[in-house]
mmCIF file with all atom_site columns, C-alpha atoms in Angstrom:
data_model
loop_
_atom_site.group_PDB
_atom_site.id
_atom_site.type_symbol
_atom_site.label_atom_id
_atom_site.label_alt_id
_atom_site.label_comp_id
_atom_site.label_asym_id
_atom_site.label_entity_id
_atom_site.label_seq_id
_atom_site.pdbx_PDB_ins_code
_atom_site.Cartn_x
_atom_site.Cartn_y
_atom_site.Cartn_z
_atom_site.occupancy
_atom_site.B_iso_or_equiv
_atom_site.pdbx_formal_charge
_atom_site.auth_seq_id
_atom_site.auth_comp_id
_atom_site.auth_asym_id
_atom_site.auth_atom_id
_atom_site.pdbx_PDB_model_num
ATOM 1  C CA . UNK M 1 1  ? 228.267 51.842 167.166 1.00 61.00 ? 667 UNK M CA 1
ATOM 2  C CA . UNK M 1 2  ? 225.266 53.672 168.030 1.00 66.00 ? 668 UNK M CA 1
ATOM 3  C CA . UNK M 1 3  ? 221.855 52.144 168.725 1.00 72.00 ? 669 UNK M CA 1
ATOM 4  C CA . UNK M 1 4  ? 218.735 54.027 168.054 1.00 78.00 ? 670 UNK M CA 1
ATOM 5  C CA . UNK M 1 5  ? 216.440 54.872 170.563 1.00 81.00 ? 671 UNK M CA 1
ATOM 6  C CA . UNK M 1 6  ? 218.627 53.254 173.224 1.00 81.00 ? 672 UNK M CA 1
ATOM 7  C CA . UNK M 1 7  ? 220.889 55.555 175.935 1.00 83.00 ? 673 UNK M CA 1
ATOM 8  C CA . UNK M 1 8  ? 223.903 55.045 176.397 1.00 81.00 ? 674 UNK M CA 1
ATOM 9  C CA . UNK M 1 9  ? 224.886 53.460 179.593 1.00 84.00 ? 675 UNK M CA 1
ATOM 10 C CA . UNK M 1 10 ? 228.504 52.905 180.862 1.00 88.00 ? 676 UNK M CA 1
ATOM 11 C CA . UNK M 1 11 ? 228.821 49.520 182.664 1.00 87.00 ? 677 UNK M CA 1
ATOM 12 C CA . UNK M 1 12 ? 232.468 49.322 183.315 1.00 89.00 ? 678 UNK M CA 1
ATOM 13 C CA . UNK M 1 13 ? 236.103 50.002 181.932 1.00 90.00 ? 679 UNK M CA 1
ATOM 14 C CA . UNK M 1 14 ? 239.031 48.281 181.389 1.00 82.00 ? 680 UNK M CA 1
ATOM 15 C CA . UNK M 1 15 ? 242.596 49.798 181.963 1.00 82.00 ? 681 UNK M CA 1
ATOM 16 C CA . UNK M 1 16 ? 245.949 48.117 181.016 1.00 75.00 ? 682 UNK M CA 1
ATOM 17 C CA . UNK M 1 17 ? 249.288 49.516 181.386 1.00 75.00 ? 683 UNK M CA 1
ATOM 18 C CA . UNK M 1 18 ? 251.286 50.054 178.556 1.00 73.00 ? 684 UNK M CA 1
ATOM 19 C CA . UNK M 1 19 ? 253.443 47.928 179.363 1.00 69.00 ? 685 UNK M CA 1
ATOM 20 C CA . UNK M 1 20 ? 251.871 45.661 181.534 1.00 67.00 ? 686 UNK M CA 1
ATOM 21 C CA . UNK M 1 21 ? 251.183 42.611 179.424 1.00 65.00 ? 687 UNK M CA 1
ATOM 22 C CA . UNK M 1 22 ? 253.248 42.913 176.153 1.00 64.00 ? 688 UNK M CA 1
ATOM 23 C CA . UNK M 1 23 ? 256.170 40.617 176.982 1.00 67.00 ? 689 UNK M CA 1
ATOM 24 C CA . UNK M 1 24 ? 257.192 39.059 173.769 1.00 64.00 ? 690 UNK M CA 1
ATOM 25 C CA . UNK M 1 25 ? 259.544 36.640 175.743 1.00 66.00 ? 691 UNK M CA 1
ATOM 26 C CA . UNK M 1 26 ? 257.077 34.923 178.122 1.00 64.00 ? 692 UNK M CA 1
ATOM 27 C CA . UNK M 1 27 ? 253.549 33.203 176.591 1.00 61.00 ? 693 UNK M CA 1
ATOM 28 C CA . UNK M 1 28 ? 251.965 34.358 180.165 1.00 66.00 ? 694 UNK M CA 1
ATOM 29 C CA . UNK M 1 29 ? 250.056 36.793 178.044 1.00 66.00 ? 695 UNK M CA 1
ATOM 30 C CA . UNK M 1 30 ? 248.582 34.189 176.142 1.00 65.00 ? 696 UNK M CA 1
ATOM 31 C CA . UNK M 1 31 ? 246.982 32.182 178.867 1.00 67.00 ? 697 UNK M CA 1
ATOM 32 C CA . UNK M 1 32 ? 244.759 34.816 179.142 1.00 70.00 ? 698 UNK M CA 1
ATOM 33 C CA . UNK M 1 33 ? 240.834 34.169 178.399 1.00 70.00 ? 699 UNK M CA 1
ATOM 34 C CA . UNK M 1 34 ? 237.536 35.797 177.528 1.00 72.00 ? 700 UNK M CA 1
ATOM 35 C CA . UNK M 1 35 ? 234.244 34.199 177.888 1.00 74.00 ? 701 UNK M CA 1
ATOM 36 C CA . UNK M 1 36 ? 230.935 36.262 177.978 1.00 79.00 ? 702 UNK M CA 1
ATOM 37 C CA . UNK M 1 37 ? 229.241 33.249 179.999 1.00 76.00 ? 703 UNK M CA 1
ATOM 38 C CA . UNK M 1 38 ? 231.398 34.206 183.212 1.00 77.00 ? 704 UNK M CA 1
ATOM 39 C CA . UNK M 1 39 ? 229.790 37.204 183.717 1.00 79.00 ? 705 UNK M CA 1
ATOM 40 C CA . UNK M 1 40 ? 226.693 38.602 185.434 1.00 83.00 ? 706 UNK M CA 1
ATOM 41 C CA . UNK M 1 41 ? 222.960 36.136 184.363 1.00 81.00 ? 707 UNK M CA 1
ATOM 42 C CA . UNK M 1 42 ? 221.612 39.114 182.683 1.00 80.00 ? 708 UNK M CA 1
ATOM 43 C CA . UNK M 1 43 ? 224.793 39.800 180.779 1.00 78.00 ? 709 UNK M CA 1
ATOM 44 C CA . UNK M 1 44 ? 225.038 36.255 179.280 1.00 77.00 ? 710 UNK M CA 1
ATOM 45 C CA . UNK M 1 45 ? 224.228 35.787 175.719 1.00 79.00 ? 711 UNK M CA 1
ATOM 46 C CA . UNK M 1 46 ? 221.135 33.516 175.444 1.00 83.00 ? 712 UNK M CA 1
ATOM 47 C CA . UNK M 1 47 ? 219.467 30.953 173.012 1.00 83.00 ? 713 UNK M CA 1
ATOM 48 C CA . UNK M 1 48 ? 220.065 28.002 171.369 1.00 84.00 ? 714 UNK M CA 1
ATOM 49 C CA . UNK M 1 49 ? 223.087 29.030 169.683 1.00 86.00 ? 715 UNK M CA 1
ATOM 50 C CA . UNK M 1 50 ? 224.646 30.755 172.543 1.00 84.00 ? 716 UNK M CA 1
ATOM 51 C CA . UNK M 1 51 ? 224.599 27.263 173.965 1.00 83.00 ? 717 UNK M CA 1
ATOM 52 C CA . UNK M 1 52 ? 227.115 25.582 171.331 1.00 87.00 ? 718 UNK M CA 1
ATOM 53 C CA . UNK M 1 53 ? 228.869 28.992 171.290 1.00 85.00 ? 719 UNK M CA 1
ATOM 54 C CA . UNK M 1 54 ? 229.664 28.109 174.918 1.00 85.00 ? 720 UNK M CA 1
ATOM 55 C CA . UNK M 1 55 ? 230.831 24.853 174.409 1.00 87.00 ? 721 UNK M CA 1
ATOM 56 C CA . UNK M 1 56 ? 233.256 26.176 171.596 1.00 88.00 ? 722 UNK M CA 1
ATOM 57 C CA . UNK M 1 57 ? 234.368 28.867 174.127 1.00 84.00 ? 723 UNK M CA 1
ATOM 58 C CA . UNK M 1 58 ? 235.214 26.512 176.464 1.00 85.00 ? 724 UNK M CA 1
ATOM 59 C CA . UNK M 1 59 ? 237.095 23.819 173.966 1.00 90.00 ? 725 UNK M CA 1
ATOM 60 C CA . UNK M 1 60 ? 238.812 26.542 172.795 1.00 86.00 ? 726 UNK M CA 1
ATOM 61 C CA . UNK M 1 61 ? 240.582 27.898 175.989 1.00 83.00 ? 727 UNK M CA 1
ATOM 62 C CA . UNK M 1 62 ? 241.139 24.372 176.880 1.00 86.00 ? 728 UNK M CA 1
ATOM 63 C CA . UNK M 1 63 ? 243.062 23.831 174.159 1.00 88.00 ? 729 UNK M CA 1
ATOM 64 C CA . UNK M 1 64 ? 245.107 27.484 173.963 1.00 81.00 ? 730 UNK M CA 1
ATOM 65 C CA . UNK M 1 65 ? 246.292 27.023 177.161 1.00 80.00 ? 731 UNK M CA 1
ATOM 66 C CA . UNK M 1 66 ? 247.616 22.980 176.662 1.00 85.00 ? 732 UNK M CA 1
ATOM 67 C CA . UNK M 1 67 ? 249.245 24.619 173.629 1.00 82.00 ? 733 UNK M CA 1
ATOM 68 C CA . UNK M 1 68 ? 250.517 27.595 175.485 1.00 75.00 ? 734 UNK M CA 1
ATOM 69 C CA . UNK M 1 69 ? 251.830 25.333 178.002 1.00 76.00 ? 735 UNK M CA 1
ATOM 70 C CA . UNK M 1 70 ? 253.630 23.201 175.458 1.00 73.00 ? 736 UNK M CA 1
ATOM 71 C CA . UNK M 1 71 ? 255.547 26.272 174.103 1.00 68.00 ? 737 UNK M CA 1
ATOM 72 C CA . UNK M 1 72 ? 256.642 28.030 177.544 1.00 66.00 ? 738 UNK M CA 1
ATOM 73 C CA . UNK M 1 73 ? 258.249 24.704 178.652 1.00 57.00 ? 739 UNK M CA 1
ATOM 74 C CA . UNK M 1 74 ? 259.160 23.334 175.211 1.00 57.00 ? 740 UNK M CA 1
ATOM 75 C CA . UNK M 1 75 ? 261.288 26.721 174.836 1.00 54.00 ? 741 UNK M CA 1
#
């Protein structure tokens, strides 16, 4: 997506082997995260909303990785 009247400025890139994650057999992949609140201050979303968005990002990878650890020992 383009934004108007705004350049475009590269601030990083992410490489991943092809094959370097994709195991189907092991749930290590899935214990992977993203959450926009670890990065850089100026880089963080802001505002009230960003606040409870926060809270659910943080619930949520609590929870995917109990569940992630139930199914790679549970196997």
């Amino acid at each position: 997506m383009e934004w108007k009247n705004s350049p475009y400025i590269k601030i990083g890139e992410v490489k991943i082997d092809k094959n370097g994650l994709l195991n189907p057999a092991s749930c290590d992949n899935e214990m992977l995260s993203f959450n926009p609140f670890e990065s850089k201050i100026f880089f963080q979303p802001v505002g009230k909303i960003q606040k409870l968005r926060d809270e659910a990002y943080k619930v949520s990878i609590q929870t995917r990785r109990k569940m992630n650890k139930l199914l790679k020992y549970n196997k």
